[in-house]
Short mmCIF file of C-alpha atoms and ligand atoms in Angstrom, two decimals:
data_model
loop_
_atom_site.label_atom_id
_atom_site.label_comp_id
_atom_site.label_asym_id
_atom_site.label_seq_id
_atom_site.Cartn_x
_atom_site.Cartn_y
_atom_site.Cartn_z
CA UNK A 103 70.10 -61.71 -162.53
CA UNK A 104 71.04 -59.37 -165.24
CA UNK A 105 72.83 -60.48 -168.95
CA UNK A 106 72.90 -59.77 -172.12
CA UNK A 107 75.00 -58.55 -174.99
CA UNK A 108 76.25 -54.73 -175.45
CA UNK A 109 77.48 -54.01 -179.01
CA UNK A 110 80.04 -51.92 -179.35
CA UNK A 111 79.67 -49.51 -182.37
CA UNK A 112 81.50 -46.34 -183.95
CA UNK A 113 83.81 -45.09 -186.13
CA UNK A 114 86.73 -46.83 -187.44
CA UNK A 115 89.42 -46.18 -184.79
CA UNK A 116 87.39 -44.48 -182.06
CA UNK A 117 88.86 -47.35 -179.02
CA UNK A 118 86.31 -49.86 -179.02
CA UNK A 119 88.64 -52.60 -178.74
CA UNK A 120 90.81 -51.00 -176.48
CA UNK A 121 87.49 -49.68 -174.07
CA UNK A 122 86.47 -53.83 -174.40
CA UNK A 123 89.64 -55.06 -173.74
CA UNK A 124 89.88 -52.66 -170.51
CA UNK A 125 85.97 -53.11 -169.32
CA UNK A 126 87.17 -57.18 -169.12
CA UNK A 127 90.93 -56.40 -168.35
CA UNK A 128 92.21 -58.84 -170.87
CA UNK A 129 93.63 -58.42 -174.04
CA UNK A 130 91.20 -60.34 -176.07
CA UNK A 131 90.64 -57.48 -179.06
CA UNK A 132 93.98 -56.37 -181.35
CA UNK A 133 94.33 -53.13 -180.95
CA UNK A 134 96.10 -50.87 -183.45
CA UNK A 135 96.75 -47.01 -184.40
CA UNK A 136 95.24 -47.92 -187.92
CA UNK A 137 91.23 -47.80 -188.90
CA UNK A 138 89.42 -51.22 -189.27
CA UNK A 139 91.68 -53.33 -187.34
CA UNK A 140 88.63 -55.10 -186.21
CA UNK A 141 87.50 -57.25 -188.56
CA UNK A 142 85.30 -59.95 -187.04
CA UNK A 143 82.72 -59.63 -183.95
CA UNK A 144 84.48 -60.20 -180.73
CA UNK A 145 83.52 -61.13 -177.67
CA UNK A 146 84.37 -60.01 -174.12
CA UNK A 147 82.81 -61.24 -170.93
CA UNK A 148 82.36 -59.50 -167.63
CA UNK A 149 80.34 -61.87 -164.97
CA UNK A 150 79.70 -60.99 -161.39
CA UNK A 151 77.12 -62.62 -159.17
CA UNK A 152 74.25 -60.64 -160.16
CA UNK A 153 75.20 -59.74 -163.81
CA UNK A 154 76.80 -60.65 -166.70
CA UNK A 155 78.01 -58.32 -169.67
CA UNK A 156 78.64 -59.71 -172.67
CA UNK A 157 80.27 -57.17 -174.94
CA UNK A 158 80.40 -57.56 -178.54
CA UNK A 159 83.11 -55.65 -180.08
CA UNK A 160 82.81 -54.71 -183.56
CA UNK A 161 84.73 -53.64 -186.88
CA UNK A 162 84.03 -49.56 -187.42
CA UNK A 163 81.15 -48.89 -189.70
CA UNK A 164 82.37 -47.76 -193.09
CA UNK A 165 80.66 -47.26 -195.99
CA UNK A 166 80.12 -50.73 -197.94
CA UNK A 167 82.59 -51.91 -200.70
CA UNK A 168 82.64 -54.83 -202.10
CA UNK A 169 85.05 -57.52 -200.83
CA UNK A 170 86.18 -56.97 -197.41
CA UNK A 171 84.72 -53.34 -196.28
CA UNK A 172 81.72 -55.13 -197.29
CA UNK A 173 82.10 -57.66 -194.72
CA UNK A 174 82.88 -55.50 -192.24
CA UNK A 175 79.78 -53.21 -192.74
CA UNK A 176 77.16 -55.93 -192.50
CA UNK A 177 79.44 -57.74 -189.33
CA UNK A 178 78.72 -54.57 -187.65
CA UNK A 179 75.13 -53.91 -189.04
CA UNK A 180 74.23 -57.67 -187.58
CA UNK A 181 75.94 -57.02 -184.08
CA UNK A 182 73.26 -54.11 -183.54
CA UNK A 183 70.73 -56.21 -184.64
CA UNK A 184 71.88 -59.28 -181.99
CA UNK A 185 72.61 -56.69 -179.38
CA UNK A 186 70.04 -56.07 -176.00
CA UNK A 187 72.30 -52.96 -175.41
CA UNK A 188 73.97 -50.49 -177.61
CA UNK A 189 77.35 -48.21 -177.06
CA UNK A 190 78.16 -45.31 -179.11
CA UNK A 191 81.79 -45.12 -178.73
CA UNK A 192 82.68 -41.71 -180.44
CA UNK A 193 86.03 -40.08 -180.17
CA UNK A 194 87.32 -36.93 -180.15
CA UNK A 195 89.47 -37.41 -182.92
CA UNK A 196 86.93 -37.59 -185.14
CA UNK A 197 87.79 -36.63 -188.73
CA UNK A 198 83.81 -34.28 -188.84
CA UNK A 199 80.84 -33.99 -186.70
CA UNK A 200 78.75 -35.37 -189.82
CA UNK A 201 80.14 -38.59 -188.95
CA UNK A 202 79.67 -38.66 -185.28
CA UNK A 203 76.03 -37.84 -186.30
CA UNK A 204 75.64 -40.94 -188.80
CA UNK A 205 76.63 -43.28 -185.93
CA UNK A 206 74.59 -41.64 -183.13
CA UNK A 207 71.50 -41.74 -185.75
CA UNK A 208 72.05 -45.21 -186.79
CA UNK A 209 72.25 -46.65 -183.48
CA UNK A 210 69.30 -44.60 -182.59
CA UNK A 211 67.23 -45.98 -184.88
CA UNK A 212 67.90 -49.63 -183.57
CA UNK A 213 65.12 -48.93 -181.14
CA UNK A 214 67.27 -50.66 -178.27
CA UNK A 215 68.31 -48.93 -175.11
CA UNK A 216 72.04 -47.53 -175.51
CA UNK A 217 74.53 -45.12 -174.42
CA UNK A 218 77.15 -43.16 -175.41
CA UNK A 219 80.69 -43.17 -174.78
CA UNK A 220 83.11 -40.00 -175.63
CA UNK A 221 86.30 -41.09 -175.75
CA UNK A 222 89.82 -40.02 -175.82
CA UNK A 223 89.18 -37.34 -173.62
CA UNK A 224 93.07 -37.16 -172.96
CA UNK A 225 93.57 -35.49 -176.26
CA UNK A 226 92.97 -31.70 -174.64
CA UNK A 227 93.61 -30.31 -177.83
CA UNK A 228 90.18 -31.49 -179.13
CA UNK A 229 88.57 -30.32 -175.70
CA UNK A 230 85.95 -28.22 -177.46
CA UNK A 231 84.19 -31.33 -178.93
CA UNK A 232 82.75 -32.77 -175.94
CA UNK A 233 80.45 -30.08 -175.93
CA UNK A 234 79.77 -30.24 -179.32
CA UNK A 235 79.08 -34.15 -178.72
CA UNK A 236 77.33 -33.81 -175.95
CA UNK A 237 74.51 -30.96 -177.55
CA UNK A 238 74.11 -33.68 -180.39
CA UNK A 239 73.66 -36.15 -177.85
CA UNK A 240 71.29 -34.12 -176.27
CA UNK A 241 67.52 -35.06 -177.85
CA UNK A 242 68.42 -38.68 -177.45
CA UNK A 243 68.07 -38.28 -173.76
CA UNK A 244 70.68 -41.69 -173.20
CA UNK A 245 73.39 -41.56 -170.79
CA UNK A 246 76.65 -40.14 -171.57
CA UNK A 247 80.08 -40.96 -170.08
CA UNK A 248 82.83 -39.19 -171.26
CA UNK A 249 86.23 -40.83 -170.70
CA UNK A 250 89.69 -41.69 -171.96
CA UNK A 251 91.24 -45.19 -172.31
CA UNK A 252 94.73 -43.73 -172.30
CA UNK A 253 95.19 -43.82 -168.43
CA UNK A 254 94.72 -47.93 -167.28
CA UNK A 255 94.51 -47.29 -163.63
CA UNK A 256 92.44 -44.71 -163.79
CA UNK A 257 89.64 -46.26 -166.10
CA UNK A 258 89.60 -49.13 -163.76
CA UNK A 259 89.33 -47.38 -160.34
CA UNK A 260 86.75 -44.89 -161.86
CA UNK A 261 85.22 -45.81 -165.23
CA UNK A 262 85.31 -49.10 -165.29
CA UNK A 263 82.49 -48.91 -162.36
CA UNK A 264 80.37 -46.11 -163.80
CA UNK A 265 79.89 -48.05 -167.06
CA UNK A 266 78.70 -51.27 -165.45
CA UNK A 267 76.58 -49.21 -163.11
CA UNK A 268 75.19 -47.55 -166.18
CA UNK A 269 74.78 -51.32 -168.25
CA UNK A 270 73.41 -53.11 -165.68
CA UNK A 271 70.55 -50.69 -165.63
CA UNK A 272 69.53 -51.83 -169.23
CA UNK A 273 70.70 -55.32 -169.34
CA UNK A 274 67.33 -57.71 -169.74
CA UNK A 275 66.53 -60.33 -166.72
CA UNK A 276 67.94 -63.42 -167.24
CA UNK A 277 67.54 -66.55 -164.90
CA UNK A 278 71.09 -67.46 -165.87
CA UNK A 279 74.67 -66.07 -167.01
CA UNK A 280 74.90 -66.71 -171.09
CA UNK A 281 78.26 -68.09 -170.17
CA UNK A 282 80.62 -69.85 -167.72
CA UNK A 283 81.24 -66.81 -165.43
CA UNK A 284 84.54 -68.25 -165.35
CA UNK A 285 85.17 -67.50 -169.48
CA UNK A 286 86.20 -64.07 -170.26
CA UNK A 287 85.97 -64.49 -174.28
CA UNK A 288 84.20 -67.24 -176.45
CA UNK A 289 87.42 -66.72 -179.21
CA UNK A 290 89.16 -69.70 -179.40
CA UNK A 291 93.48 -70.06 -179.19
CA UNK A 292 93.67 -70.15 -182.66
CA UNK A 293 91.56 -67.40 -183.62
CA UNK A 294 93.51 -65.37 -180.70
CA UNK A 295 96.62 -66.33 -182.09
CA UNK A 296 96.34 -65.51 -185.57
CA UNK A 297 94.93 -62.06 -184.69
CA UNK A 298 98.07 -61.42 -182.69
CA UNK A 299 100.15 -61.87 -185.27
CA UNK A 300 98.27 -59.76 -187.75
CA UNK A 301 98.59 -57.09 -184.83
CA UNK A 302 101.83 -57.35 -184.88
CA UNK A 303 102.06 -57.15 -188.57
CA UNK A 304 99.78 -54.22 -188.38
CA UNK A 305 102.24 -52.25 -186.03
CA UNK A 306 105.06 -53.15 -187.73
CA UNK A 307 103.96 -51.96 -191.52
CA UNK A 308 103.70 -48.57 -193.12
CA UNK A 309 101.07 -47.61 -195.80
CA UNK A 310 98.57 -49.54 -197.22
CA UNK A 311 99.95 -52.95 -197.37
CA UNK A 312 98.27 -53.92 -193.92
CA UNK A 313 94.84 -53.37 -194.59
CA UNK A 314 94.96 -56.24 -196.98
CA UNK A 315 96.61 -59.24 -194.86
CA UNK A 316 95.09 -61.98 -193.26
CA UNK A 317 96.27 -65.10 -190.95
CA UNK A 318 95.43 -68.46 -191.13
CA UNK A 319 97.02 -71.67 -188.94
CA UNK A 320 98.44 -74.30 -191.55
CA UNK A 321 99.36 -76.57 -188.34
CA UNK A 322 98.18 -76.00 -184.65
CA UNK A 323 99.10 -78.66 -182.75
CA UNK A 324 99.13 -77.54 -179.05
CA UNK A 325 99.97 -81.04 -177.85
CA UNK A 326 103.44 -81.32 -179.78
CA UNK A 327 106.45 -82.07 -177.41
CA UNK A 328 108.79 -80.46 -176.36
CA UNK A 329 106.25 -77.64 -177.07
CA UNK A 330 103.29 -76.36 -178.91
CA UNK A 331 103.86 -76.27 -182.51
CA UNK A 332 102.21 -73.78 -184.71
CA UNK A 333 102.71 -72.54 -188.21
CA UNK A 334 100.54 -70.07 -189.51
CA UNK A 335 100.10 -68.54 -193.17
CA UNK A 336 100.17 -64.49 -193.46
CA UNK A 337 98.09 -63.41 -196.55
CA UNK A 338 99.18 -60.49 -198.83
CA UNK A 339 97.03 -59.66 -201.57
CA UNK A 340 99.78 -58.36 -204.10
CA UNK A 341 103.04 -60.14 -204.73
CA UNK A 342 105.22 -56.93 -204.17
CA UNK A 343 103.64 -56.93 -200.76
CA UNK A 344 105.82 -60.16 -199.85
CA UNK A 345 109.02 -58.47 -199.63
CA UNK A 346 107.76 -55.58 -197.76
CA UNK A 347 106.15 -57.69 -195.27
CA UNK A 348 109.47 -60.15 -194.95
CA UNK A 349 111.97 -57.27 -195.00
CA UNK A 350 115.51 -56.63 -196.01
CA UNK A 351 117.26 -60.46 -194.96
CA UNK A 352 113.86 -61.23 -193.12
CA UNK A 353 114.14 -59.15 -190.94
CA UNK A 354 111.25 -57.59 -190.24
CA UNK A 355 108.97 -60.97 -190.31
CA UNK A 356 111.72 -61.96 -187.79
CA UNK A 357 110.31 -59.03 -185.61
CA UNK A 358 106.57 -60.29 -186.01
CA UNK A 359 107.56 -63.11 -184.82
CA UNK A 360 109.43 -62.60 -181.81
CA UNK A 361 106.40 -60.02 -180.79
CA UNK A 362 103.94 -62.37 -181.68
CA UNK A 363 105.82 -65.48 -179.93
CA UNK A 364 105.91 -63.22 -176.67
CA UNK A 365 102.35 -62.30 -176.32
CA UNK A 366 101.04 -65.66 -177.67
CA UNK A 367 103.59 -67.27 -174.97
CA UNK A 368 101.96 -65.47 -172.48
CA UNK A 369 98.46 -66.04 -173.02
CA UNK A 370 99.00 -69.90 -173.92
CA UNK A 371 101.47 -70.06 -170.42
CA UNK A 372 104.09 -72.31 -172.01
CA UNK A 373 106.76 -71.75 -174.54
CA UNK A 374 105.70 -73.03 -178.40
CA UNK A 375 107.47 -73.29 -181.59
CA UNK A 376 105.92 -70.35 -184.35
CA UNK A 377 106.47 -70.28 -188.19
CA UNK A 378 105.69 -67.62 -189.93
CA UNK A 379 104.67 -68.31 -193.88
CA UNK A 380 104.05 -65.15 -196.55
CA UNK A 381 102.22 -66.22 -199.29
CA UNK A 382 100.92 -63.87 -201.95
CA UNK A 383 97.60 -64.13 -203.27
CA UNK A 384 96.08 -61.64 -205.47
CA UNK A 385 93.52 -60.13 -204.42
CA UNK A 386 92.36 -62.52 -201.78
CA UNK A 387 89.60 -60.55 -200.32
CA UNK A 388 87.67 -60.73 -203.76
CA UNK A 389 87.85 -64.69 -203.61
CA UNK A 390 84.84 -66.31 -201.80
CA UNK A 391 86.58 -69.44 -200.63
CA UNK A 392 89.59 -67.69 -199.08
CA UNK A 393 87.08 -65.22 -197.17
CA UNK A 394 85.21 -68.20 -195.83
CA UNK A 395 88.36 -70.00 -194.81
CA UNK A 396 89.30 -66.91 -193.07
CA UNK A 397 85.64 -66.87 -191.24
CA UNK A 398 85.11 -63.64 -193.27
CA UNK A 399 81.59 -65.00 -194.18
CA UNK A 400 78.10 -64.47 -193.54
CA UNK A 401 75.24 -67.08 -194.12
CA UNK A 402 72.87 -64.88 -195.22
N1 GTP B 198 94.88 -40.99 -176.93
C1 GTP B 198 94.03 -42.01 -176.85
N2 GTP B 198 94.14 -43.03 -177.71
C2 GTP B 198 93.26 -44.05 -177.61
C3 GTP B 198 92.24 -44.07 -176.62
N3 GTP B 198 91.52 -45.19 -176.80
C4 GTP B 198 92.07 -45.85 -177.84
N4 GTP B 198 93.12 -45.17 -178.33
C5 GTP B 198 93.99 -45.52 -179.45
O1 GTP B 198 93.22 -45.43 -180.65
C6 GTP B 198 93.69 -46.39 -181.61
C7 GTP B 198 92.52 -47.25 -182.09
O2 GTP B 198 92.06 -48.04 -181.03
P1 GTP B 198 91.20 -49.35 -181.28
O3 GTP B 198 90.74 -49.81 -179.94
O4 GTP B 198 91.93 -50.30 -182.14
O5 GTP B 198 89.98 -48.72 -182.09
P2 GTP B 198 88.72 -49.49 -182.73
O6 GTP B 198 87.55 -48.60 -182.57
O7 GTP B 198 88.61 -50.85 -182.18
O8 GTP B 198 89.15 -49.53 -184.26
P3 GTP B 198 88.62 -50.56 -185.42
O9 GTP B 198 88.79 -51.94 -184.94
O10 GTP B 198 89.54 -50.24 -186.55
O11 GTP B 198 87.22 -50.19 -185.72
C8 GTP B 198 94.79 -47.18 -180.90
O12 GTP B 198 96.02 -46.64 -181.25
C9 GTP B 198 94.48 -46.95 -179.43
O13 GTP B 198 95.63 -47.08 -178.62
C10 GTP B 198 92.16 -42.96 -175.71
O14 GTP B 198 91.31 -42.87 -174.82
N5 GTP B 198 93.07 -41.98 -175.89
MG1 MG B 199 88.69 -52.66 -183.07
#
């Protein structure tokens, strides 16, 4: 049989969590309208009885900062190098061609068989750019799908298909699948959980606040009667960011939380008690303990 791992890689914001998420049909990525919602690798599984695609989805490359954008620049960095298979996922909305070139160059020079993915076709005002992709695409002489994840039925009855058709050609032999065919992530519940609700924190928030929140369980006890009991802590990294984040009488944390109980409801199939804690703490992202607590670490 055929397996291995296909890393996802592009631009901040160019769909690669929502292409995963659709390519598996679960929701195991957050997906939001803001760059680098992505912060930690993420993985999606896709078994049959003759393959298995493990897709590794990414945070966008950016250029490296310290703290957290450095994070995310190596996390993507080491998911190439782990990869057998690359994806380019560029979009159309890309803010210059420059960029789309940096990506496609990088991955290139992996030296691993890839492809590339032009996405959000749907947005026809940005037609012209496919052919502008496409000619930079050109020397690499890799496949090229262009598609659009806006239209669920229609990437499943037709893309879904060409894609796997495409992978399978470059997956390595394997005597085995990597995983239970059964799995379709390796993220645990709490992991899953917490990224929901910064999701839902994400969507909820204006300016720059989100970019600097995190979510961590305090107490996860999924055994608790009459129903799972979890309270989780959200991180802001300035103490003004508390308010904004709970709202005028708490509202708007009362929002998260319905929206977060919903979808966690749904993918935990029983009803479960959630508390939602703000705590302020200055510049968390700059404070090595908190980032490895958070799993926003690297060994080497
Ligand atoms: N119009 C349109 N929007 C899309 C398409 N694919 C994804 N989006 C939207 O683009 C935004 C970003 O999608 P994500 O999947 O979070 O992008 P990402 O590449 O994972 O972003 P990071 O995790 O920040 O690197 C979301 O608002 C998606 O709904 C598409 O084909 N068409
Ligand atoms: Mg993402």
């Amino acid at each position: 049989m055929k397996a291995g791992f296909v890393g996802l890689i592009g631009l901040p914001n160019s769909g690669k969590s929502t292409f995963m998420n659709l390519m598996i049909e679960e929701k195991v990525s957050i997906v939001t309208p803001r760059p680098q919602t992505t912060r930690r690798r993420v993985h999606g599984i896709w078994s049959s009885e003759e393959s298995q695609v493990v897709f590794v989805d990414a945070p966008g490359l950016v250029t490296s900062k310290p703290g957290l954008f450095d994070f995310l620049a190596k996390e993507a960095k080491e998911v190439m190098a782990e990869s057998d298979v690359l994806v380019a996922v560029l979009s159309l909305d890309l803010k210059s061609a420059e960029e789309a070139e940096s990506i496609i160059e990088l991955i290139a020079q992996a030296k691993k068989p890839w492809i590339a993915v032009i996405n959000k076709t749907d947005l026809s005002a940005f037609s012209h750019r496919i052919l502008i992709l496409r000619t930079m695409l050109l020397k690499y002489n890799v496949p090229i799908l262009t598609l659009s994840c806006d239209n669920k039925d229609l990437f499943l009855k037709e893309v879904r298909p060409q894609v796997l058709e495409v992978l399978q050609k470059l997956l390595p032999e394997s005597p085995a699948p990597l995983y239970d065919p059964e799995l379709y992530t390796t993220e645990n519940i709490r992991d899953m959980v917490c990224e929901i609700v910064r999701e839902k924190c994400f969507l909820n928030l204006k300016d720059e606040v989100p970019y600097t929140i995190a979510v961590r369980p305090i107490e996860f006890k999924e055994e608790a009667a009459p129903m799972p009991r979890i309270n989780l802590e959200i991180l802001v990294a300035k103490d003004n960011h508390k308010g904004i984040l709970i709202g005028k009488s708490g509202q708007l944390l009362k929002k998260i939380g319905q929206e977060s109980r919903e979808e966690i409801q749904k993918i935990m199939g029983t009803k479960i008690f959630l508390g939602l804690h703000v705590s302020a703490r200055e510049d968390w992202y700059k404070n090595n303990r908190i980032m490895k607590e958070l799993g926003y670490h690297h060994e080497h």
